[in-house]
XYZ file of C-alpha atoms in Angstrom:
455
model
C 0.000 0.000 0.000
C 1.385 3.433 -0.914
C 1.628 6.108 1.754
C 0.384 9.636 1.077
C 1.819 12.403 3.256
C -0.043 15.715 2.949
C -1.713 15.371 -0.483
C -1.596 18.192 -2.998
C -5.347 18.121 -3.555
C -8.552 18.012 -1.542
C -11.605 15.906 -2.290
C -14.053 16.187 -5.172
C -17.159 17.140 -3.118
C -15.408 20.349 -2.088
C -15.354 21.498 -5.703
C -18.956 20.390 -6.120
C -20.056 22.693 -3.295
C -18.185 25.642 -4.795
C -19.826 25.171 -8.189
C -23.286 24.675 -6.675
C -23.095 27.949 -4.777
C -22.463 29.678 -8.114
C -26.170 29.320 -8.955
C -28.506 31.994 -7.619
C -30.712 30.784 -4.789
C -28.995 27.385 -4.828
C -27.978 25.201 -1.944
C -25.762 22.117 -2.131
C -26.754 19.014 -0.169
C -23.900 16.722 0.857
C -25.165 13.138 0.624
C -22.930 11.412 3.118
C -21.700 11.423 6.694
C -21.784 14.618 8.725
C -17.991 14.754 9.004
C -17.548 15.062 5.234
C -19.949 17.983 5.084
C -18.320 19.758 8.012
C -14.838 19.446 6.493
C -15.880 20.771 3.097
C -17.854 23.632 4.615
C -14.926 24.525 6.879
C -12.504 24.723 3.957
C -14.725 27.218 2.118
C -15.436 29.183 5.290
C -11.768 29.605 6.166
C -10.719 30.628 2.667
C -13.475 33.214 2.207
C -13.689 34.166 5.893
C -17.464 33.914 5.983
C -20.251 31.649 7.131
C -21.074 28.887 4.647
C -24.189 26.769 5.173
C -24.249 23.238 3.750
C -26.892 20.689 4.821
C -26.151 16.954 4.913
C -28.149 13.741 4.680
C -26.246 12.553 7.792
C -25.663 8.944 6.770
C -24.938 6.577 9.673
C -24.120 2.874 10.196
C -27.546 1.719 9.075
C -27.147 3.364 5.661
C -23.912 1.468 5.054
C -25.908 -1.766 5.100
C -29.334 -0.800 3.778
C -28.634 2.268 1.631
C -29.161 5.975 2.212
C -32.374 6.587 0.281
C -34.537 7.282 3.369
C -31.991 9.752 4.728
C -31.686 11.524 1.367
C -35.445 11.820 0.973
C -35.802 13.219 4.484
C -32.927 15.640 3.966
C -34.374 16.995 0.703
C -37.773 17.479 2.316
C -36.234 19.291 5.285
C -34.056 21.540 3.128
C -36.963 22.745 1.006
C -39.134 23.236 4.096
C -36.524 25.091 6.136
C -34.455 26.956 3.551
C -36.574 27.153 0.377
C -33.808 27.088 -2.281
C -34.618 27.557 -5.959
C -32.121 24.862 -6.899
C -30.934 22.011 -4.703
C -27.707 20.334 -5.821
C -27.210 16.850 -4.366
C -23.499 15.993 -4.242
C -22.383 12.479 -3.417
C -19.472 11.596 -1.120
C -17.277 8.563 -0.494
C -19.877 6.845 1.680
C -22.924 7.311 -0.552
C -20.930 6.207 -3.611
C -19.414 3.189 -1.839
C -22.767 1.833 -0.660
C -24.090 2.241 -4.201
C -27.006 4.630 -3.751
C -28.871 5.224 -7.025
C -28.972 8.971 -6.528
C -30.270 9.654 -10.040
C -33.185 7.270 -9.512
C -33.944 8.699 -6.078
C -33.918 12.278 -7.370
C -36.320 11.395 -10.176
C -38.860 10.132 -7.644
C -38.610 13.087 -5.246
C -41.578 15.316 -4.549
C -40.067 18.700 -5.476
C -41.871 21.999 -4.772
C -43.249 23.880 -7.747
C -40.756 26.244 -9.419
C -37.850 24.491 -7.685
C -35.319 22.096 -9.186
C -33.101 19.293 -7.929
C -29.796 18.481 -9.642
C -27.517 15.604 -8.711
C -23.807 15.096 -9.352
C -21.563 12.094 -8.794
C -18.591 13.419 -6.821
C -16.964 10.654 -4.735
C -14.167 11.998 -2.594
C -11.810 9.145 -3.458
C -11.954 9.739 -7.214
C -10.392 13.038 -8.059
C -9.556 16.532 -6.885
C -11.896 19.472 -6.168
C -11.514 20.402 -9.835
C -13.112 17.096 -10.820
C -16.020 17.644 -8.444
C -16.424 21.181 -9.757
C -16.396 19.904 -13.336
C -18.938 17.150 -12.642
C -21.307 19.610 -10.977
C -21.108 22.173 -13.775
C -21.801 19.429 -16.333
C -24.766 18.230 -14.236
C -26.203 21.744 -14.027
C -25.967 22.149 -17.800
C -27.389 18.735 -18.690
C -30.175 18.609 -16.127
C -31.435 22.198 -16.226
C -31.123 23.278 -19.873
C -34.437 23.295 -21.745
C -35.320 23.404 -25.450
C -35.043 26.907 -26.871
C -36.784 27.026 -30.273
C -35.422 30.469 -31.046
C -31.829 29.456 -30.358
C -29.373 31.156 -32.654
C -31.867 33.859 -33.618
C -31.118 36.393 -30.912
C -29.202 38.796 -33.119
C -26.064 39.277 -35.137
C -23.013 37.110 -34.579
C -20.992 38.021 -31.529
C -23.862 39.376 -29.448
C -24.069 36.667 -26.749
C -21.501 34.496 -25.004
C -21.574 31.813 -22.333
C -18.528 31.998 -20.089
C -17.561 28.816 -18.221
C -14.967 29.837 -15.606
C -12.735 27.352 -13.861
C -12.113 27.313 -10.126
C -11.142 30.915 -9.397
C -11.894 33.518 -6.767
C -14.782 35.911 -7.501
C -12.368 38.763 -8.231
C -10.826 36.721 -11.060
C -14.177 35.633 -12.472
C -15.116 39.314 -12.493
C -11.949 40.171 -14.410
C -12.676 37.516 -17.055
C -16.275 38.711 -17.314
C -15.078 42.283 -17.807
C -12.859 41.184 -20.676
C -15.707 39.230 -22.267
C -18.115 42.179 -22.099
C -15.640 44.155 -24.172
C -16.418 41.802 -27.076
C -19.993 40.634 -26.463
C -23.212 42.473 -25.676
C -24.434 39.736 -23.328
C -22.238 37.440 -21.240
C -23.727 34.620 -19.154
C -21.384 33.205 -16.499
C -21.949 29.554 -15.487
C -21.440 29.118 -12.576
C -21.064 32.645 -11.247
C -19.533 32.897 -7.761
C -19.482 36.693 -7.865
C -21.801 38.224 -5.331
C -21.846 34.926 -3.427
C -18.494 34.229 -1.807
C -17.456 37.877 -1.754
C -20.628 38.937 0.065
C -21.679 38.537 3.687
C -23.905 35.514 4.315
C -27.420 36.642 5.356
C -28.382 35.934 8.957
C -31.670 34.346 7.870
C -30.893 30.996 6.148
C -33.941 31.495 3.903
C -32.396 34.645 2.448
C -29.987 34.283 -0.472
C -27.412 36.746 -1.743
C -27.987 38.499 -5.049
C -25.159 36.774 -6.914
C -25.025 33.512 -8.812
C -26.256 32.382 -12.219
C -30.051 32.755 -12.445
C -32.045 29.567 -13.020
C -33.545 31.097 -16.159
C -30.067 31.517 -17.621
C -29.248 27.859 -16.987
C -32.520 26.780 -18.554
C -31.762 28.836 -21.677
C -28.173 27.686 -22.204
C -29.085 25.738 -25.337
C -29.827 29.039 -27.043
C -26.279 30.301 -26.596
C -24.354 29.609 -29.777
C -20.908 30.638 -28.512
C -18.979 29.866 -25.350
C -15.498 30.111 -23.853
C -14.401 27.720 -21.115
C -11.160 28.535 -19.306
C -9.348 26.141 -17.007
C -9.414 22.709 -18.654
C -9.642 20.321 -15.691
C -12.521 22.247 -14.112
C -14.433 23.110 -17.294
C -13.882 20.432 -19.943
C -16.827 18.336 -18.703
C -19.068 21.409 -18.660
C -17.923 22.412 -22.146
C -18.740 18.935 -23.438
C -22.151 19.043 -21.750
C -22.907 22.417 -23.351
C -21.982 21.099 -26.800
C -24.210 18.046 -26.332
C -27.152 20.004 -24.973
C -26.991 22.625 -27.714
C -26.764 19.980 -30.427
C -29.596 17.916 -28.978
C -32.238 20.474 -28.059
C -31.384 23.717 -29.870
C -32.754 24.521 -33.301
C -29.455 26.201 -34.232
C -27.782 22.799 -34.161
C -24.905 23.428 -31.805
C -22.684 25.707 -29.760
C -19.178 26.806 -30.695
C -17.280 26.189 -27.449
C -13.642 27.271 -27.217
C -11.453 25.875 -24.415
C -8.407 27.732 -23.105
C -6.318 27.734 -19.954
C -6.845 30.066 -17.033
C -5.919 33.639 -18.074
C -3.030 33.819 -15.591
C 0.020 35.654 -16.886
C 0.404 37.796 -19.974
C 0.688 35.015 -22.569
C -2.297 33.076 -21.205
C -4.371 36.255 -21.031
C -3.400 36.992 -24.636
C -4.751 33.563 -25.626
C -8.003 34.228 -23.772
C -8.429 37.629 -25.432
C -7.664 36.158 -28.864
C -10.445 33.587 -28.441
C -12.893 36.322 -27.454
C -11.876 38.422 -30.434
C -12.043 35.477 -32.819
C -15.519 34.454 -31.699
C -16.958 37.956 -31.692
C -15.206 39.323 -34.754
C -14.429 42.492 -32.804
C -11.132 44.213 -32.069
C -9.777 44.580 -28.564
C -10.753 47.959 -27.073
C -8.101 50.535 -26.276
C -8.415 50.085 -22.510
C -7.549 46.410 -22.850
C -4.528 47.193 -25.018
C -3.435 49.764 -22.455
C -3.786 47.232 -19.611
C -1.494 44.840 -21.447
C 1.048 47.565 -22.197
C 1.125 48.583 -18.552
C 1.646 44.987 -17.404
C 4.552 44.542 -19.845
C 6.125 47.848 -18.786
C 5.949 46.857 -15.126
C 7.454 43.480 -15.947
C 10.426 45.208 -17.549
C 10.917 47.288 -14.400
C 11.462 44.210 -12.244
C 13.009 41.920 -14.870
C 16.516 42.224 -13.434
C 15.270 41.160 -9.995
C 13.319 38.152 -11.267
C 15.373 36.834 -14.178
C 16.625 33.305 -13.669
C 14.996 32.824 -10.266
C 13.858 29.261 -9.731
C 10.342 28.644 -8.462
C 8.271 25.704 -7.271
C 4.606 25.662 -8.304
C 2.451 23.470 -6.058
C -1.293 23.923 -6.473
C -4.261 22.596 -8.448
C -3.676 21.525 -12.041
C -5.387 24.403 -13.848
C -3.707 27.100 -11.796
C -0.365 25.290 -12.075
C -0.429 25.698 -15.868
C -1.233 29.391 -15.522
C 1.450 30.028 -12.913
C 4.077 28.189 -14.962
C 3.168 30.389 -17.916
C 3.418 33.480 -15.725
C 6.877 32.476 -14.509
C 8.130 32.024 -18.068
C 6.650 35.423 -18.955
C 8.642 36.967 -16.093
C 11.914 35.350 -17.134
C 11.877 33.009 -14.159
C 12.337 29.236 -14.202
C 9.459 26.961 -13.184
C 11.954 24.497 -11.736
C 9.241 22.167 -10.482
C 5.531 21.978 -11.254
C 3.850 19.668 -8.761
C 0.174 18.652 -8.834
C -1.987 16.015 -7.207
C -4.799 14.191 -9.001
C -5.076 15.280 -12.649
C -6.497 14.155 -15.965
C -4.226 11.728 -17.899
C -3.166 14.298 -20.494
C -2.097 16.986 -18.024
C 1.591 16.894 -18.945
C 0.832 17.137 -22.659
C -1.401 20.163 -22.083
C 1.188 21.779 -19.823
C 3.970 21.440 -22.394
C 1.717 22.641 -25.220
C 0.694 25.726 -23.227
C 4.083 26.600 -21.710
C 7.569 26.426 -23.178
C 9.206 24.857 -20.142
C 12.997 24.795 -19.832
C 14.620 21.378 -20.073
C 15.562 21.540 -16.405
C 11.923 21.851 -15.295
C 10.524 18.857 -13.435
C 6.820 17.958 -13.670
C 5.547 15.863 -10.759
C 2.081 14.367 -11.193
C 0.029 12.587 -8.564
C 2.508 13.316 -5.783
C 2.247 14.482 -2.189
C 4.181 17.255 -0.448
C 6.707 14.804 0.990
C 7.788 13.869 -2.548
C 7.834 17.523 -3.555
C 10.068 18.354 -0.597
C 12.476 15.589 -1.590
C 12.622 17.019 -5.116
C 13.318 20.528 -3.843
C 16.014 19.233 -1.489
C 17.854 17.802 -4.518
C 17.145 20.806 -6.735
C 16.778 23.969 -4.597
C 14.417 26.785 -5.540
C 14.220 30.480 -4.682
C 10.448 30.777 -4.297
C 7.288 28.723 -3.766
C 3.974 29.574 -5.432
C 0.931 27.839 -3.983
C -1.697 27.669 -1.259
C -1.285 27.989 2.491
C -0.472 24.317 2.982
C 2.898 24.916 1.343
C 4.078 27.239 4.130
C 5.908 24.527 6.102
C 7.578 23.232 2.953
C 8.703 26.761 2.046
C 9.944 27.389 5.594
C 11.975 24.178 5.643
C 13.492 25.146 2.293
C 14.250 28.631 3.605
C 12.470 30.424 0.756
C 9.468 32.768 0.607
C 5.950 31.571 -0.194
C 3.668 33.624 -2.431
C 0.188 32.516 -1.479
C -2.082 31.863 -4.413
C -4.879 29.400 -5.149
C -7.131 27.494 -2.762
C -7.096 27.481 0.157
C -5.338 30.532 1.536
C -6.408 30.566 5.165
C -3.630 32.364 7.035
C -3.713 35.786 5.392
C -6.743 38.100 5.625
C -8.543 39.049 2.421
C -6.248 36.925 0.275
C -9.228 35.942 -1.885
C -9.539 39.574 -3.022
C -6.090 39.610 -4.645
C -6.448 38.963 -8.403
C -4.360 36.630 -10.526
C -6.420 36.690 -13.751
C -5.980 39.052 -16.645
C -3.321 41.688 -17.143
C -4.244 43.265 -13.807
C -3.803 39.885 -12.142
C -0.403 39.451 -13.796
C 0.602 42.839 -12.432
C -0.590 41.835 -8.944
C 1.403 38.595 -9.122
C 4.495 40.473 -10.290
C 4.223 42.832 -7.361
C 3.811 40.015 -4.844
C 6.692 37.977 -6.246
C 9.049 40.961 -6.459
C 8.132 42.073 -2.932
C 8.703 38.546 -1.619
C 12.286 38.653 -2.906
C 12.791 42.159 -1.487
C 11.591 41.083 1.959
C 13.775 37.965 1.775
C 16.852 40.087 1.060
C 16.097 42.379 3.983
C 15.365 39.577 6.435
C 17.883 39.571 9.275
C 19.607 42.773 8.141
C 20.462 45.152 10.978
C 18.209 48.233 11.016
C 21.094 50.630 10.383
C 22.081 48.657 7.291
C 18.651 48.678 5.662
C 18.556 50.765 2.487
C 15.752 53.283 2.222
C 15.472 53.170 -1.557
C 16.620 50.723 -4.176
C 16.573 53.220 -7.005
C 18.549 56.406 -7.599
């Protein structure tokens, strides 16, 4: 039996909860033991520093032998009675999947209140990372909620409407991507949309829901959207496929042109995202977007001498790892090691096709932090990019940690710092450069500290 010491990824149901909350008036229901639900809820609460409510079917010993259908039925009834969600998303866990509950069959036989909907997603915790759970839930939302739209494809000239499928990113980054998309399209539907959900205070009354999230009507009309951009492959490929299938099956237009790109992290990756938007819409990039890119490049040149050749470890989820590696190459740094946990089989191929990695770069797939630390001990780095759980690794290596990704639970308001778009690249540049500055000044006597680096 192999031993895993501090895995590089969480469990799939965690991603399922995050995606479910991206629907307006929605509530996820964790079908499993209470401990699973509490852990997943805690992770989201700590990262976003807010109250997160997630009900559970509370499976116990009896369910392991006889199945959890009675508990699921009771939980659904209680949730609608107590909290009144518009959409209830049932997410499976290790226990409910192991005992073999037919969740799809159970959901079909539920007595659901009028004007409400129940969606189910298969998200066992032992089969994949949060990105996989996120992807499965987005695909379930698309497949189970989209309805026939006879007028699909007749809503106006080409380039008027876009469906944006964001990967796992903080609300500030989803907002940045949405802002770029609105520069090319008159209407942009975000699915799922965590803006106005995780960056807003949770209402005291559990029957009240924040204003954010994708409206149910938007999900029901997805088949009428002829163009879409999905960014962040691991978290969005399943949703992109579902959108293609739904549009082809129930839309009169006969399909949806879905483009898939990586997360727009770094200048080159943001360029690719913008090029897809421009290609789909047939419109030129506005002057403000060109100016944002120029400013990011100018700032990069200002710190190029400080960053050039610095070796960095990237340890985070697969989608963000590709974006951060691209950012490092943009900055003239060396992604000496890219380490990820559970990923899709073609991750390495996609990484090498998206980023021109130096020959010395090591790509570690399906590893834990103990293996990563062994790699870094043999091949030292100057910086670590990743979530909070890398802080001990960075401390043992004696290098700074730039906190990025999920979860960041030891720095206040970290989820408000962008990484997407040209503004996000500029923010990352500032954090990386400052990390090196602080490292150089660490331990220096006060009288020896320089007041200014320039002039």
